[in-house]
């Protein structure tokens, strides 16, 4: 704990005092360069996997051929709706 009053003497025997107030963070974590780079790389990898998953899920309907059961039968204009 670096808080307190510090004194120093000069060559002319004068005393100078310095009072230090220091506030420490209780819930802080230290973030250095490897931590930040790890977070960025993990974010990029997760984004790529998510993009591939979305592409695979939405790309399944493109190659499917249309079947007769998928088509709707249209009603002629002369017929009445019930």
Coordinates of N, CA, C and O in Angstrom, one line a residue:
X1 N 0.9 -1.2 0.0 CA 0.0 0.0 0.0 C 0.9 1.2 0.0 O 1.5 1.5 1.0
X2 N 1.0 2.0 -1.1 CA 1.9 3.1 -1.2 C 1.3 4.4 -0.6 O 2.0 5.4 -0.7
X3 N 0.2 4.4 0.1 CA -0.4 5.6 0.6 C 0.4 6.0 1.9 O 1.0 5.2 2.6
X4 N 0.5 7.3 2.0 CA 1.2 7.8 3.2 C 2.0 9.1 2.9 O 1.8 9.7 1.8
X5 N 2.7 9.6 3.9 CA 3.5 10.8 3.7 C 5.0 10.4 3.6 O 5.5 9.7 4.4
X6 N 5.6 10.9 2.5 CA 7.0 10.6 2.3 C 7.8 11.9 2.4 O 7.4 13.0 2.0
X7 N 9.0 11.8 3.0 CA 9.9 12.9 3.1 C 11.2 12.6 2.5 O 11.7 11.5 2.4
X8 N 11.8 13.7 2.0 CA 13.2 13.5 1.4 C 14.0 14.7 1.8 O 13.5 15.8 2.0
X9 N 15.3 14.5 1.9 CA 16.2 15.6 2.3 C 17.0 16.0 1.1 O 17.5 15.1 0.3
X10 N 17.2 17.3 0.9 CA 18.0 17.8 -0.2 C 19.5 18.0 0.3 O 19.7 17.8 1.5
X11 N 20.4 18.3 -0.6 CA 21.7 18.5 -0.2 C 21.9 19.7 0.8 O 22.8 19.7 1.6
X12 N 21.0 20.6 0.8 CA 21.1 21.7 1.7 C 20.3 21.4 3.0 O 20.0 22.4 3.8
X13 N 20.0 20.2 3.3 CA 19.4 19.7 4.5 C 18.0 20.2 4.7 O 17.4 20.3 5.8
X14 N 17.3 20.6 3.6 CA 15.9 21.0 3.6 C 15.1 19.7 3.5 O 15.4 18.9 2.6
X15 N 14.1 19.6 4.3 CA 13.2 18.4 4.2 C 11.9 18.8 3.4 O 11.3 19.9 3.6
X16 N 11.6 18.0 2.5 CA 10.4 18.2 1.6 C 9.5 16.9 1.9 O 10.0 15.8 2.0
X17 N 8.3 17.2 2.1 CA 7.3 16.1 2.3 C 6.3 16.0 1.1 O 6.0 17.0 0.5
X18 N 5.9 14.8 0.9 CA 5.0 14.5 -0.2 C 4.0 13.5 0.3 O 4.3 12.5 0.9
X19 N 2.7 13.9 0.2 CA 1.6 13.0 0.6 C 1.0 12.3 -0.6 O 0.7 13.0 -1.5
X20 N 0.9 11.0 -0.5 CA 0.5 10.2 -1.6 C -0.9 9.6 -1.2 O -1.0 9.0 -0.2
X21 N -1.9 9.8 -2.1 CA -3.2 9.2 -2.0 C -3.3 8.2 -3.1 O -3.1 8.6 -4.3
X22 N -3.6 7.0 -2.9 CA -3.7 6.0 -3.9 C -4.9 5.1 -3.7 O -5.2 4.7 -2.6
X23 N -5.7 5.0 -4.8 CA -6.9 4.3 -4.7 C -6.8 3.0 -5.6 O -6.5 3.1 -6.8
X24 N -7.0 1.9 -5.0 CA -6.8 0.6 -5.8 C -8.2 0.1 -6.2 O -9.2 0.3 -5.5
X25 N -8.3 -0.5 -7.4 CA -9.5 -1.0 -7.9 C -9.6 -2.4 -7.3 O -8.7 -3.3 -7.4
X26 N -10.8 -2.7 -6.7 CA -11.0 -4.0 -6.1 C -11.3 -5.1 -7.1 O -10.9 -6.3 -6.9
X27 N -12.1 -4.8 -8.1 CA -12.5 -5.8 -9.1 C -11.9 -5.7 -10.5 O -12.5 -6.1 -11.4
X28 N -10.7 -5.1 -10.5 CA -10.1 -4.9 -11.8 C -9.2 -6.1 -12.2 O -8.7 -6.8 -11.4
X29 N -9.1 -6.3 -13.5 CA -8.2 -7.4 -14.0 C -7.2 -6.7 -14.9 O -7.5 -5.7 -15.6
X30 N -6.0 -7.2 -15.0 CA -5.0 -6.7 -15.9 C -5.1 -7.3 -17.3 O -5.2 -8.5 -17.4
X31 N -5.2 -6.4 -18.2 CA -5.3 -6.9 -19.6 C -4.1 -6.5 -20.4 O -3.8 -5.3 -20.5
X32 N -3.3 -7.5 -20.8 CA -2.1 -7.2 -21.5 C -2.3 -7.6 -23.0 O -3.3 -8.0 -23.4
X33 N -1.2 -7.4 -23.8 CA -1.3 -7.7 -25.2 C -1.7 -9.1 -25.6 O -2.5 -9.3 -26.5
X34 N -1.1 -10.1 -24.9 CA -1.5 -11.5 -25.3 C -3.0 -11.8 -25.0 O -3.7 -12.5 -25.7
X35 N -3.5 -11.2 -23.9 CA -4.9 -11.4 -23.6 C -5.8 -10.7 -24.6 O -6.8 -11.3 -25.1
X36 N -5.5 -9.5 -25.0 CA -6.3 -8.8 -26.0 C -6.2 -9.5 -27.3 O -7.3 -9.7 -28.0
X37 N -5.1 -10.0 -27.8 CA -4.9 -10.7 -29.0 C -5.7 -12.0 -29.0 O -6.3 -12.4 -30.0
X38 N -5.7 -12.7 -27.8 CA -6.5 -13.9 -27.7 C -8.0 -13.7 -27.8 O -8.7 -14.5 -28.5
X39 N -8.5 -12.6 -27.2 CA -9.9 -12.3 -27.3 C -10.2 -11.9 -28.8 O -11.3 -12.4 -29.3
X40 N -9.4 -11.2 -29.5 CA -9.7 -10.8 -30.9 C -9.7 -12.1 -31.8 O -10.6 -12.2 -32.6
X41 N -8.7 -12.9 -31.6 CA -8.6 -14.1 -32.4 C -9.9 -15.0 -32.1 O -10.5 -15.6 -33.1
X42 N -10.2 -15.2 -30.9 CA -11.4 -16.0 -30.5 C -12.7 -15.4 -31.1 O -13.6 -16.2 -31.6
X43 N -12.8 -14.1 -31.2 CA -14.0 -13.4 -31.7 C -14.0 -13.7 -33.2 O -15.1 -13.9 -33.8
X44 N -12.9 -13.6 -33.9 CA -12.8 -13.8 -35.4 C -13.2 -15.2 -35.7 O -14.0 -15.5 -36.6
X45 N -12.7 -16.2 -35.0 CA -12.9 -17.6 -35.2 C -14.4 -17.9 -35.0 O -15.1 -18.6 -35.8
X46 N -15.0 -17.3 -33.9 CA -16.4 -17.6 -33.6 C -17.3 -16.9 -34.7 O -18.3 -17.5 -35.1
X47 N -16.9 -15.8 -35.2 CA -17.7 -15.1 -36.3 C -17.6 -15.9 -37.6 O -18.6 -16.1 -38.3
X48 N -16.4 -16.5 -37.9 CA -16.3 -17.3 -39.1 C -17.2 -18.6 -39.0 O -17.9 -19.0 -39.9
X49 N -17.1 -19.3 -37.8 CA -18.0 -20.4 -37.7 C -19.4 -20.1 -37.7 O -20.2 -20.9 -38.3
X50 N -19.9 -19.0 -37.2 CA -21.2 -18.6 -37.3 C -21.7 -18.3 -38.7 O -22.7 -18.7 -39.2
X51 N -20.8 -17.6 -39.5 CA -21.1 -17.3 -40.9 C -21.2 -18.6 -41.7 O -22.1 -18.7 -42.5
X52 N -20.3 -19.6 -41.4 CA -20.4 -20.8 -42.2 C -21.7 -21.6 -41.8 O -22.3 -22.2 -42.7
X53 N -22.0 -21.6 -40.5 CA -23.3 -22.3 -40.1 C -24.5 -21.6 -40.8 O -25.4 -22.3 -41.3
X54 N -24.6 -20.3 -40.8 CA -25.7 -19.6 -41.5 C -25.7 -19.9 -42.9 O -26.8 -20.2 -43.5
X55 N -24.5 -19.9 -43.6 CA -24.5 -20.2 -45.0 C -25.0 -21.6 -45.3 O -25.7 -21.9 -46.3
X56 N -24.5 -22.6 -44.5 CA -24.9 -24.0 -44.7 C -26.4 -24.2 -44.5 O -27.1 -24.9 -45.2
X57 N -27.0 -23.5 -43.5 CA -28.4 -23.7 -43.2 C -29.3 -23.0 -44.3 O -30.2 -23.6 -44.7
X58 N -28.9 -21.9 -44.7 CA -29.7 -21.2 -45.7 C -29.5 -21.7 -47.1 O -30.3 -21.5 -48.0
X59 N -28.3 -22.3 -47.4 CA -28.0 -22.8 -48.7 C -28.6 -24.1 -49.1 O -28.4 -24.6 -50.2
X60 N -29.3 -24.8 -48.2 CA -29.9 -26.1 -48.5 C -31.0 -26.1 -49.4 O -31.2 -27.0 -50.2
X61 N -31.8 -25.0 -49.5 CA -33.0 -25.0 -50.4 C -32.6 -24.7 -51.8 O -33.4 -24.9 -52.7
X62 N -31.4 -24.2 -52.1 CA -31.1 -23.9 -53.5 C -31.0 -25.1 -54.4 O -31.3 -25.0 -55.6
X63 N -30.4 -26.2 -54.0 CA -30.2 -27.3 -54.8 C -31.4 -28.3 -54.9 O -31.4 -29.2 -55.7
X64 N -32.5 -28.0 -54.2 CA -33.6 -28.9 -54.2 C -34.5 -28.7 -55.4 O -34.8 -27.5 -55.8
X65 N -34.9 -29.7 -56.1 CA -35.8 -29.6 -57.2 C -37.3 -29.5 -56.7 O -37.6 -30.1 -55.7
X66 N -38.0 -28.8 -57.5 CA -39.4 -28.6 -57.1 C -40.2 -29.8 -57.5 O -40.1 -30.4 -58.5
X67 N -41.0 -30.3 -56.5 CA -41.9 -31.4 -56.7 C -43.3 -31.0 -57.0 O -43.7 -29.9 -56.6
X68 N -44.1 -31.9 -57.5 CA -45.5 -31.5 -57.8 C -46.3 -31.2 -56.5 O -47.2 -30.4 -56.5
X69 N -45.9 -31.9 -55.4 CA -46.7 -31.6 -54.2 C -46.4 -30.3 -53.6 O -47.1 -29.8 -52.8
X70 N -45.2 -29.7 -54.0 CA -44.9 -28.4 -53.5 C -45.6 -27.2 -54.2 O -45.7 -26.1 -53.7
X71 N -46.2 -27.5 -55.4 CA -46.9 -26.5 -56.1 C -48.3 -26.4 -55.7 O -49.0 -27.4 -55.4
X72 N -48.8 -25.2 -55.8 CA -50.2 -25.0 -55.4 C -51.1 -25.0 -56.6 O -50.7 -24.5 -57.7
X73 N -52.2 -25.6 -56.5 CA -53.2 -25.6 -57.6 C -53.9 -24.3 -57.6 O -54.5 -23.9 -56.6
X74 N -53.9 -23.6 -58.7 CA -54.6 -22.3 -58.9 C -56.0 -22.5 -59.3 O -56.3 -23.4 -60.1
X75 N -56.9 -21.7 -58.7 CA -58.3 -21.8 -59.0 C -58.6 -20.9 -60.2 O -58.1 -19.8 -60.3
X76 N -59.3 -21.5 -61.1 CA -59.7 -20.7 -62.3 C -60.6 -19.5 -62.0 O -61.3 -19.5 -60.9
X77 N -60.6 -18.5 -62.8 CA -61.4 -17.3 -62.5 C -62.9 -17.5 -62.4 O -63.6 -16.8 -61.7
X78 N -63.4 -18.5 -63.2 CA -64.8 -18.7 -63.2 C -65.3 -19.4 -61.9 O -66.5 -19.3 -61.6
X79 N -64.5 -20.1 -61.2 CA -64.9 -20.9 -60.0 C -65.1 -19.9 -58.9 O -64.3 -18.9 -58.7
X80 N -66.0 -20.3 -58.0 CA -66.2 -19.5 -56.8 C -65.4 -20.0 -55.6 O -65.2 -21.2 -55.5
X81 N -65.0 -19.1 -54.8 CA -64.3 -19.5 -53.5 C -65.4 -20.0 -52.5 O -66.5 -19.4 -52.4
X82 N -65.1 -21.0 -51.7 CA -66.0 -21.4 -50.7 C -65.4 -21.1 -49.3 O -64.2 -21.3 -49.1

